[in-house]
């Protein structure tokens, strides 16, 4: 059996990856290590908690006594755990530095001692390139992060690389574009707008709504990570993008149309400070290994909207009963919605 450690496996992408990996690799024994922050939820793994090839450990990656032994016995580490929401990083950046930078450092130190480690996947982000006015970011481009989240991720991205260059830890760095799909915490734009619209609550569109994101279905992301575990080269960086560049205002109309809700639900609100105008990654390198996205955006968005429509059990308790969600919503949108 192959021992795989997935950090942040109770979050959005991590839980989709755990589910995908258990179904795809009969010889993988997966340990999920997750702190269960506001974004990490046992419910995200409800259907794999009892799987005999899956163990769940509740703990902080920054706690070396917990994370160290798990890394040391792993053959593969896929490191998703992070604070991930740009708007929260603008409100308070401390946890982003502690988890995204220092937490990654703790894992990498353990990775130096891990005798059987063949792969350490550092899940970075396209945001490390900063805003790109035109063209597409290549892996060799300069990093110009512009908000506390992306700056923390850039720190972790280069720290992981340095552990390959310096200590020969078998690191691969991935930089994916905006993911969408089931189990995404309902404060990121797609699940927030879908669930607000279901309840006829206005959807707060930042600024002029003309910012562009490249949408990648989480299943295509999981397939890319899996391929890179098998075929990637240590010390290399790989962009992962869906090739679906969409302006926020167009995305919003598609969501409202998909739910047969009126455009009058769109509420223009103050812009995000330092709001990156556009991200776009060049995926030639990954495509050279045989990967290409399989989920057309139209189908993926329709299915995602349908998932939130059918799975109110999953999101309604967060939005209606979780005081932390209400406090965040008030802090973020209180003045403007
Ligand atoms: P998420 O916020 O849904 O999940 C993050 C998970 O990490 C949660 O389960 C949380 O409990 C856990 N976590 C946080 N701090 C921890 C700590 N100190 N110790 C252990 N666990 C901790 O995030 P996501 O959207 O699934 O993103 C996963 C990874 O992918 C992140 O590294 C993120 O930067 C990266 N990424 C995300 C996107 C995207 O569009 N969502 C795009 C590119 C890259
Ligand atoms: O209420 C909103 N209104 C709005 O107009 C929210 C929450 C967002 N937006 C805009 C801001 C962005 O241009 O929508 C776009 C997407 O916003 P988010 O869902 O917050 O994602 P983004 O800031 O692009 O970052 C995401 O992609 C890169 C993830 O959250 C990161 O973890 C990932 O690294």
CSV table of C-alpha atoms and ligand atoms in Angstrom, one decimal:
chain,number,residue,atom,x,y,z
A,1,UNK,CA,0.0,0.0,0.0
A,2,UNK,CA,1.1,3.6,-0.7
A,3,UNK,CA,0.8,6.0,2.2
A,4,UNK,CA,-0.6,9.3,1.1
A,5,UNK,CA,-1.0,12.4,3.4
A,6,UNK,CA,-3.5,15.0,2.3
A,7,UNK,CA,-3.4,18.2,4.3
A,8,UNK,CA,-6.5,20.3,4.2
A,9,UNK,CA,-8.5,17.3,3.0
A,10,UNK,CA,-11.7,18.5,4.8
A,11,UNK,CA,-11.7,21.7,2.6
A,12,UNK,CA,-13.2,22.2,-0.8
A,13,UNK,CA,-10.5,20.9,-3.2
A,14,UNK,CA,-8.9,18.6,-0.6
A,15,UNK,CA,-12.2,16.7,0.0
A,16,UNK,CA,-12.8,16.4,-3.7
A,17,UNK,CA,-9.2,15.1,-4.1
A,18,UNK,CA,-9.6,12.5,-1.3
A,19,UNK,CA,-12.8,11.2,-2.9
A,20,UNK,CA,-11.2,11.1,-6.3
A,21,UNK,CA,-8.0,9.4,-5.1
A,22,UNK,CA,-9.8,6.7,-3.1
A,23,UNK,CA,-11.8,5.8,-6.2
A,24,UNK,CA,-8.9,6.0,-8.6
A,25,UNK,CA,-6.1,4.3,-6.6
A,26,UNK,CA,-7.0,1.0,-4.9
A,27,UNK,CA,-3.5,0.8,-3.4
A,28,UNK,CA,-3.5,4.2,-1.7
A,29,UNK,CA,-4.0,4.5,2.0
A,30,UNK,CA,-4.9,8.2,2.7
A,31,UNK,CA,-4.6,10.1,5.9
A,32,UNK,CA,-6.3,13.5,5.9
A,33,UNK,CA,-4.8,16.0,8.3
A,34,UNK,CA,-7.1,19.0,8.9
A,35,UNK,CA,-7.5,21.7,11.5
A,36,UNK,CA,-11.2,22.0,10.7
A,37,UNK,CA,-11.2,25.8,10.5
A,38,UNK,CA,-14.4,27.6,9.4
A,39,UNK,CA,-13.7,26.2,5.9
A,40,UNK,CA,-12.9,22.6,6.9
A,41,UNK,CA,-15.8,20.4,7.6
A,42,UNK,CA,-16.2,16.7,8.4
A,43,UNK,CA,-19.4,16.8,6.2
A,44,UNK,CA,-17.2,17.4,3.2
A,45,UNK,CA,-15.9,13.8,3.7
A,46,UNK,CA,-19.1,12.3,4.9
A,47,UNK,CA,-19.1,9.5,2.3
A,48,UNK,CA,-15.4,8.5,2.8
A,49,UNK,CA,-15.0,8.8,6.6
A,50,UNK,CA,-15.7,5.1,7.1
A,51,UNK,CA,-13.6,4.0,4.1
A,52,UNK,CA,-11.0,1.5,5.5
A,53,UNK,CA,-8.3,3.1,3.3
A,54,UNK,CA,-9.0,6.6,4.8
A,55,UNK,CA,-8.0,8.0,8.2
A,56,UNK,CA,-8.9,11.4,9.5
A,57,UNK,CA,-6.6,13.3,11.9
A,58,UNK,CA,-7.9,16.5,13.4
A,59,UNK,CA,-4.8,18.7,13.8
A,60,UNK,CA,-2.8,21.7,12.7
A,61,UNK,CA,0.0,21.4,10.1
A,62,UNK,CA,1.9,23.9,12.2
A,63,UNK,CA,2.0,21.5,15.1
A,64,UNK,CA,5.2,19.5,14.4
A,65,UNK,CA,4.3,16.9,17.0
A,66,UNK,CA,1.1,16.0,15.0
A,67,UNK,CA,2.1,16.7,11.4
A,68,UNK,CA,5.8,15.6,11.6
A,69,UNK,CA,5.2,11.8,12.1
A,70,UNK,CA,2.5,11.8,9.4
A,71,UNK,CA,4.8,13.4,6.9
A,72,UNK,CA,7.7,11.1,7.9
A,73,UNK,CA,5.7,7.9,7.2
A,74,UNK,CA,4.2,9.2,3.9
A,75,UNK,CA,5.3,8.2,0.4
A,76,UNK,CA,3.2,11.1,-1.1
A,77,UNK,CA,2.2,14.4,0.5
A,78,UNK,CA,-0.4,16.6,-1.2
A,79,UNK,CA,-0.4,19.9,0.7
A,80,UNK,CA,-3.7,21.7,0.3
A,81,UNK,CA,-4.1,23.1,3.9
A,82,UNK,CA,-4.2,26.9,3.8
A,83,UNK,CA,-6.2,30.0,4.6
A,84,UNK,CA,-7.6,30.6,1.2
A,85,UNK,CA,-10.0,33.6,1.1
A,86,UNK,CA,-8.5,36.8,-0.3
A,87,UNK,CA,-11.2,39.0,1.4
A,88,UNK,CA,-10.5,37.4,4.8
A,89,UNK,CA,-6.7,38.0,4.3
A,90,UNK,CA,-7.5,41.7,3.7
A,91,UNK,CA,-9.5,41.8,7.0
A,92,UNK,CA,-6.8,40.0,9.0
A,93,UNK,CA,-3.6,38.5,7.6
A,94,UNK,CA,-2.1,36.8,10.6
A,95,UNK,CA,-3.6,33.3,10.1
A,96,UNK,CA,-2.5,33.4,6.5
A,97,UNK,CA,1.2,33.8,7.5
A,98,UNK,CA,0.9,31.3,10.3
A,99,UNK,CA,-0.7,28.5,8.2
A,100,UNK,CA,0.3,29.2,4.6
A,101,UNK,CA,3.9,30.1,5.3
A,102,UNK,CA,4.9,28.8,8.7
A,103,UNK,CA,2.7,25.7,8.5
A,104,UNK,CA,4.3,24.8,5.1
A,105,UNK,CA,7.7,25.3,6.7
A,106,UNK,CA,6.9,22.8,9.4
A,107,UNK,CA,5.8,20.2,6.8
A,108,UNK,CA,8.9,20.8,4.7
A,109,UNK,CA,11.2,20.3,7.7
A,110,UNK,CA,9.5,16.9,8.4
A,111,UNK,CA,9.8,16.1,4.7
A,112,UNK,CA,13.6,16.4,4.9
A,113,UNK,CA,13.5,13.5,7.4
A,114,UNK,CA,10.9,11.4,5.5
A,115,UNK,CA,13.0,8.5,4.1
A,116,UNK,CA,10.3,7.0,1.8
A,117,UNK,CA,8.9,10.3,0.4
A,118,UNK,CA,8.7,10.3,-3.4
A,119,UNK,CA,6.5,13.3,-3.9
A,120,UNK,CA,5.6,16.5,-2.0
A,121,UNK,CA,3.0,18.5,-4.0
A,122,UNK,CA,2.8,22.1,-2.9
A,123,UNK,CA,-0.6,23.4,-4.0
A,124,UNK,CA,0.1,27.0,-4.9
A,125,UNK,CA,-2.1,29.3,-7.0
A,126,UNK,CA,-2.3,31.4,-10.1
A,127,UNK,CA,-2.6,34.5,-7.8
A,128,UNK,CA,1.1,34.4,-7.1
A,129,UNK,CA,1.7,35.9,-10.6
A,130,UNK,CA,-0.4,39.0,-9.6
A,131,UNK,CA,-2.8,40.7,-12.0
A,132,UNK,CA,-2.0,40.0,-15.7
A,133,UNK,CA,-3.4,42.7,-18.1
A,134,UNK,CA,-3.0,40.5,-21.2
A,135,UNK,CA,-1.5,37.2,-22.3
A,136,UNK,CA,-1.0,34.2,-20.0
A,137,UNK,CA,1.4,33.7,-17.1
A,138,UNK,CA,4.1,31.1,-17.7
A,139,UNK,CA,5.7,29.1,-14.9
A,140,UNK,CA,9.0,31.1,-15.4
A,141,UNK,CA,7.2,34.5,-15.1
A,142,UNK,CA,8.0,36.8,-12.2
A,143,UNK,CA,5.9,36.5,-9.1
A,144,UNK,CA,4.1,39.7,-8.2
A,145,UNK,CA,1.5,38.8,-5.5
A,146,UNK,CA,-0.6,41.8,-4.5
A,147,UNK,CA,-2.7,40.8,-1.5
A,148,UNK,CA,-1.8,39.1,1.9
A,149,UNK,CA,-3.3,35.7,0.7
A,150,UNK,CA,-1.3,35.6,-2.5
A,151,UNK,CA,1.8,36.9,-0.9
A,152,UNK,CA,1.7,34.2,1.8
A,153,UNK,CA,1.1,31.6,-1.0
A,154,UNK,CA,4.0,32.9,-2.9
A,155,UNK,CA,6.2,32.6,0.2
A,156,UNK,CA,5.2,29.0,0.6
A,157,UNK,CA,5.6,28.3,-3.1
A,158,UNK,CA,9.2,29.5,-3.1
A,159,UNK,CA,9.9,27.9,0.3
A,160,UNK,CA,8.8,24.5,-1.0
A,161,UNK,CA,11.0,25.0,-4.1
A,162,UNK,CA,14.0,25.9,-1.9
A,163,UNK,CA,13.6,22.6,-0.1
A,164,UNK,CA,14.0,20.8,-3.4
A,165,UNK,CA,17.0,22.9,-4.5
A,166,UNK,CA,18.7,22.8,-1.1
A,167,UNK,CA,17.7,19.5,0.5
A,168,UNK,CA,16.5,17.4,-2.5
A,169,UNK,CA,12.9,17.1,-1.1
A,170,UNK,CA,10.9,15.8,-4.1
A,171,UNK,CA,8.8,19.0,-4.4
A,172,UNK,CA,6.4,19.8,-7.3
A,173,UNK,CA,4.6,23.2,-7.2
A,174,UNK,CA,1.2,23.5,-8.9
A,175,UNK,CA,-0.4,26.9,-9.7
A,176,UNK,CA,-4.1,26.4,-10.4
A,177,UNK,CA,-6.7,28.9,-11.5
A,178,UNK,CA,-10.1,29.5,-9.7
A,179,UNK,CA,-11.7,26.2,-8.9
A,180,UNK,CA,-15.5,25.6,-8.8
A,181,UNK,CA,-17.6,22.6,-8.0
A,182,UNK,CA,-19.3,20.8,-5.1
A,183,UNK,CA,-18.4,21.5,-1.4
A,184,UNK,CA,-16.9,24.9,-1.9
A,185,UNK,CA,-17.4,27.1,1.1
A,186,UNK,CA,-20.3,29.5,0.4
A,187,UNK,CA,-18.4,32.7,0.8
A,188,UNK,CA,-16.4,32.2,-2.4
A,189,UNK,CA,-18.1,33.9,-5.4
A,190,UNK,CA,-19.9,31.0,-7.1
A,191,UNK,CA,-21.4,29.2,-4.1
A,192,UNK,CA,-22.1,32.6,-2.5
A,193,UNK,CA,-24.0,33.9,-5.5
A,194,UNK,CA,-25.8,30.6,-6.1
A,195,UNK,CA,-27.0,30.2,-2.6
A,196,UNK,CA,-27.9,33.9,-2.2
A,197,UNK,CA,-29.9,33.7,-5.4
A,198,UNK,CA,-31.7,30.6,-4.4
A,199,UNK,CA,-33.0,32.6,-1.4
A,200,UNK,CA,-33.6,35.8,-3.5
A,201,UNK,CA,-30.9,37.6,-1.5
A,202,UNK,CA,-28.9,40.2,-3.6
A,203,UNK,CA,-25.5,39.1,-4.9
A,204,UNK,CA,-22.8,41.6,-4.1
A,205,UNK,CA,-20.7,42.2,-7.2
A,206,UNK,CA,-17.4,44.0,-6.5
A,207,UNK,CA,-16.5,47.2,-8.4
A,208,UNK,CA,-17.4,47.3,-12.1
A,209,UNK,CA,-17.7,43.5,-12.3
A,210,UNK,CA,-15.2,43.4,-15.2
A,211,UNK,CA,-12.5,41.4,-13.4
A,212,UNK,CA,-11.6,38.2,-15.1
A,213,UNK,CA,-11.0,34.7,-13.6
A,214,UNK,CA,-10.2,31.5,-15.4
A,215,UNK,CA,-12.6,28.8,-14.1
A,216,UNK,CA,-11.3,25.2,-13.6
A,217,UNK,CA,-13.6,22.4,-12.5
A,218,UNK,CA,-12.3,20.8,-9.4
A,219,UNK,CA,-12.5,17.3,-11.0
A,220,UNK,CA,-10.1,18.5,-13.8
A,221,UNK,CA,-7.8,19.9,-11.0
A,222,UNK,CA,-7.8,16.5,-9.2
A,223,UNK,CA,-6.9,14.8,-12.5
A,224,UNK,CA,-4.0,17.2,-13.0
A,225,UNK,CA,-2.6,16.7,-9.5
A,226,UNK,CA,-2.9,12.9,-9.9
A,227,UNK,CA,-1.0,13.1,-13.3
A,228,UNK,CA,1.7,15.2,-11.8
A,229,UNK,CA,2.2,12.8,-8.8
A,230,UNK,CA,2.9,10.1,-11.4
A,231,UNK,CA,4.6,12.0,-14.2
A,232,UNK,CA,5.8,15.4,-12.9
A,233,UNK,CA,9.4,16.3,-12.4
A,234,UNK,CA,10.7,17.3,-9.0
A,235,UNK,CA,11.8,20.9,-8.7
A,236,UNK,CA,9.3,21.9,-11.5
A,237,UNK,CA,6.3,24.3,-11.4
A,238,UNK,CA,3.1,23.4,-13.3
A,239,UNK,CA,0.2,25.8,-14.1
A,240,UNK,CA,-3.3,24.3,-14.1
A,241,UNK,CA,-6.0,26.3,-15.8
A,242,UNK,CA,-9.5,25.6,-17.2
A,243,UNK,CA,-9.2,27.9,-20.2
A,244,UNK,CA,-12.5,29.5,-19.2
A,245,UNK,CA,-11.8,33.2,-18.9
A,246,UNK,CA,-15.0,34.8,-17.7
A,247,UNK,CA,-15.8,38.3,-16.5
A,248,UNK,CA,-17.4,38.4,-13.1
A,249,UNK,CA,-20.5,40.2,-14.4
A,250,UNK,CA,-21.0,37.6,-17.1
A,251,UNK,CA,-20.5,34.8,-14.5
A,252,UNK,CA,-23.2,36.4,-12.4
A,253,UNK,CA,-25.6,36.6,-15.3
A,254,UNK,CA,-25.0,32.9,-16.1
A,255,UNK,CA,-25.7,32.0,-12.5
A,256,UNK,CA,-28.9,34.0,-12.3
A,257,UNK,CA,-30.0,32.7,-15.7
A,258,UNK,CA,-29.3,29.1,-14.6
A,259,UNK,CA,-31.5,29.6,-11.6
A,260,UNK,CA,-34.1,31.6,-13.5
A,261,UNK,CA,-33.6,34.6,-11.2
A,262,UNK,CA,-33.8,38.3,-12.2
A,263,UNK,CA,-30.7,40.4,-13.0
A,264,UNK,CA,-32.2,42.9,-10.5
A,265,UNK,CA,-30.6,40.7,-7.8
A,266,UNK,CA,-27.2,42.0,-8.8
A,267,UNK,CA,-26.0,44.6,-6.2
A,268,UNK,CA,-22.9,46.5,-7.2
A,269,UNK,CA,-20.8,47.1,-4.1
A,270,UNK,CA,-17.5,48.7,-3.2
A,271,UNK,CA,-14.5,47.0,-4.9
A,272,UNK,CA,-12.1,44.7,-3.1
A,273,UNK,CA,-9.0,46.7,-2.1
A,274,UNK,CA,-6.2,45.9,-4.6
A,275,UNK,CA,-8.6,43.7,-6.6
A,276,UNK,CA,-6.5,41.8,-9.2
A,277,UNK,CA,-8.0,42.6,-12.5
A,278,UNK,CA,-7.3,39.4,-14.4
A,279,UNK,CA,-5.6,36.0,-13.9
A,280,UNK,CA,-4.7,33.7,-16.8
A,281,UNK,CA,-2.2,30.9,-16.9
A,282,UNK,CA,-0.5,29.2,-19.8
A,283,UNK,CA,-1.0,25.5,-19.4
A,284,UNK,CA,1.3,24.3,-22.3
A,285,UNK,CA,3.7,22.5,-19.9
A,286,UNK,CA,0.9,20.4,-18.2
A,287,UNK,CA,-0.8,19.7,-21.6
A,288,UNK,CA,2.6,18.3,-22.7
A,289,UNK,CA,2.1,15.5,-20.2
A,290,UNK,CA,-1.2,14.6,-21.8
A,291,UNK,CA,-3.7,16.5,-19.5
A,292,UNK,CA,-6.5,18.6,-20.8
A,293,UNK,CA,-9.6,19.9,-19.0
A,294,UNK,CA,-12.6,17.6,-19.6
A,295,UNK,CA,-15.4,19.6,-18.1
A,296,UNK,CA,-16.8,22.3,-20.4
A,297,UNK,CA,-17.6,25.4,-18.3
A,298,UNK,CA,-21.3,25.5,-19.4
A,299,UNK,CA,-21.8,21.9,-18.2
A,300,UNK,CA,-19.7,22.3,-15.0
A,301,UNK,CA,-21.5,25.4,-14.0
A,302,UNK,CA,-24.9,23.9,-14.6
A,303,UNK,CA,-24.0,20.8,-12.6
A,304,UNK,CA,-22.5,22.9,-9.8
A,305,UNK,CA,-25.6,25.1,-9.5
A,306,UNK,CA,-27.7,21.9,-9.5
A,307,UNK,CA,-25.5,20.4,-6.7
A,308,UNK,CA,-26.1,23.4,-4.5
A,309,UNK,CA,-29.8,23.3,-5.3
A,310,UNK,CA,-30.0,19.6,-4.2
A,311,UNK,CA,-27.7,19.8,-1.2
A,312,UNK,CA,-29.2,22.5,1.0
A,313,UNK,CA,-28.4,20.1,3.9
A,314,UNK,CA,-24.7,21.0,3.3
A,315,UNK,CA,-24.8,24.8,3.0
A,316,UNK,CA,-27.9,26.0,4.8
A,317,UNK,CA,-26.7,25.3,8.3
A,318,UNK,CA,-23.5,27.3,7.5
A,319,UNK,CA,-25.4,30.3,6.2
A,320,UNK,CA,-28.2,30.3,8.7
A,321,UNK,CA,-26.8,28.8,12.0
A,322,UNK,CA,-23.1,29.5,12.0
A,323,UNK,CA,-22.4,32.6,14.0
A,324,UNK,CA,-18.9,32.8,12.4
A,325,UNK,CA,-20.4,33.0,9.0
A,326,UNK,CA,-22.8,35.7,10.0
A,327,UNK,CA,-20.0,37.7,11.6
A,328,UNK,CA,-17.9,37.4,8.5
A,329,UNK,CA,-20.8,38.4,6.2
A,330,UNK,CA,-21.5,41.4,8.4
A,331,UNK,CA,-17.9,42.5,8.4
A,332,UNK,CA,-17.5,42.0,4.7
A,333,UNK,CA,-20.8,43.2,3.4
A,334,UNK,CA,-22.6,44.9,6.3
A,335,UNK,CA,-22.2,48.4,5.0
A,336,UNK,CA,-23.1,47.6,1.4
A,337,UNK,CA,-25.8,45.0,1.2
B,1,LIG,P1,-10.6,25.7,1.6
B,1,LIG,O1,-10.5,27.0,2.4
B,1,LIG,O2,-11.9,25.2,1.2
B,1,LIG,O3,-9.9,24.6,2.5
B,1,LIG,C1,-8.7,24.7,3.3
B,1,LIG,C2,-8.6,23.6,4.2
B,1,LIG,O4,-7.4,23.7,5.0
B,1,LIG,C3,-9.7,23.5,5.3
B,1,LIG,O5,-10.2,22.2,5.4
B,1,LIG,C4,-9.1,24.0,6.5
B,1,LIG,O6,-9.7,23.5,7.7
B,1,LIG,C5,-7.7,23.5,6.3
B,1,LIG,N1,-6.7,24.2,7.2
B,1,LIG,C6,-6.5,25.5,7.3
B,1,LIG,N2,-5.5,25.8,8.1
B,1,LIG,C7,-5.0,24.6,8.5
B,1,LIG,C8,-4.0,24.2,9.4
B,1,LIG,N3,-3.2,25.2,10.0
B,1,LIG,N4,-3.7,22.9,9.6
B,1,LIG,C9,-4.5,22.0,9.0
B,1,LIG,N5,-5.5,22.3,8.2
B,1,LIG,C10,-5.8,23.6,7.9
B,1,LIG,O7,-9.5,25.9,0.4
B,1,LIG,P2,-9.5,25.3,-1.1
B,1,LIG,O8,-10.3,26.2,-1.9
B,1,LIG,O9,-9.9,23.9,-1.0
B,1,LIG,O10,-8.0,25.4,-1.4
B,1,LIG,C11,-7.1,24.3,-1.1
B,1,LIG,C12,-5.7,24.7,-1.6
B,1,LIG,O11,-5.7,25.0,-3.0
B,1,LIG,C13,-5.1,25.9,-0.9
B,1,LIG,O12,-3.8,25.7,-0.7
B,1,LIG,C14,-5.4,27.1,-1.9
B,1,LIG,O13,-4.4,28.1,-1.8
B,1,LIG,C15,-5.2,26.3,-3.2
B,1,LIG,N6,-5.9,26.9,-4.4
B,1,LIG,C16,-7.2,27.1,-4.3
B,1,LIG,C17,-7.9,27.6,-5.4
B,1,LIG,C18,-9.4,27.8,-5.4
B,1,LIG,O14,-9.9,28.4,-6.4
B,1,LIG,N7,-10.1,27.4,-4.4
B,1,LIG,C19,-7.2,27.8,-6.6
B,1,LIG,C20,-5.8,27.6,-6.6
B,1,LIG,C21,-5.2,27.1,-5.5
B,2,LIG,O1,-18.8,38.8,-3.0
B,2,LIG,C1,-18.0,38.7,-3.9
B,2,LIG,N1,-18.2,39.5,-5.0
B,2,LIG,C2,-17.3,39.5,-6.0
B,2,LIG,O2,-17.5,40.3,-7.0
B,2,LIG,C3,-16.9,37.8,-3.9
B,2,LIG,C4,-16.7,36.8,-2.7
B,2,LIG,C5,-16.1,37.8,-5.0
B,2,LIG,N2,-16.2,38.7,-6.0
B,2,LIG,C6,-15.3,38.7,-7.1
B,2,LIG,C7,-13.8,38.8,-6.7
B,2,LIG,C8,-13.1,38.0,-7.7
B,2,LIG,O3,-12.8,38.8,-8.8
B,2,LIG,O4,-15.3,37.4,-7.7
B,2,LIG,C9,-14.0,36.9,-8.1
B,2,LIG,C10,-13.7,35.6,-7.4
B,2,LIG,O5,-13.6,35.9,-6.0
B,2,LIG,P1,-13.3,34.7,-5.0
B,2,LIG,O6,-14.3,33.6,-5.1
B,2,LIG,O7,-13.1,35.3,-3.6
B,2,LIG,O8,-11.9,34.1,-5.6
B,2,LIG,P2,-10.5,34.8,-5.9
B,2,LIG,O9,-10.3,36.0,-5.1
B,2,LIG,O10,-10.4,34.9,-7.4
B,2,LIG,O11,-9.5,33.7,-5.3
B,2,LIG,C11,-9.8,32.3,-5.6
B,2,LIG,O12,-9.0,31.8,-6.7
B,2,LIG,C12,-7.6,31.6,-6.4
B,2,LIG,C13,-9.6,31.4,-4.4
B,2,LIG,O13,-10.4,31.9,-3.3
B,2,LIG,C14,-8.1,31.3,-4.0
B,2,LIG,O14,-8.0,30.4,-2.9
B,2,LIG,C15,-7.4,30.8,-5.2
B,2,LIG,O15,-6.0,30.8,-4.9
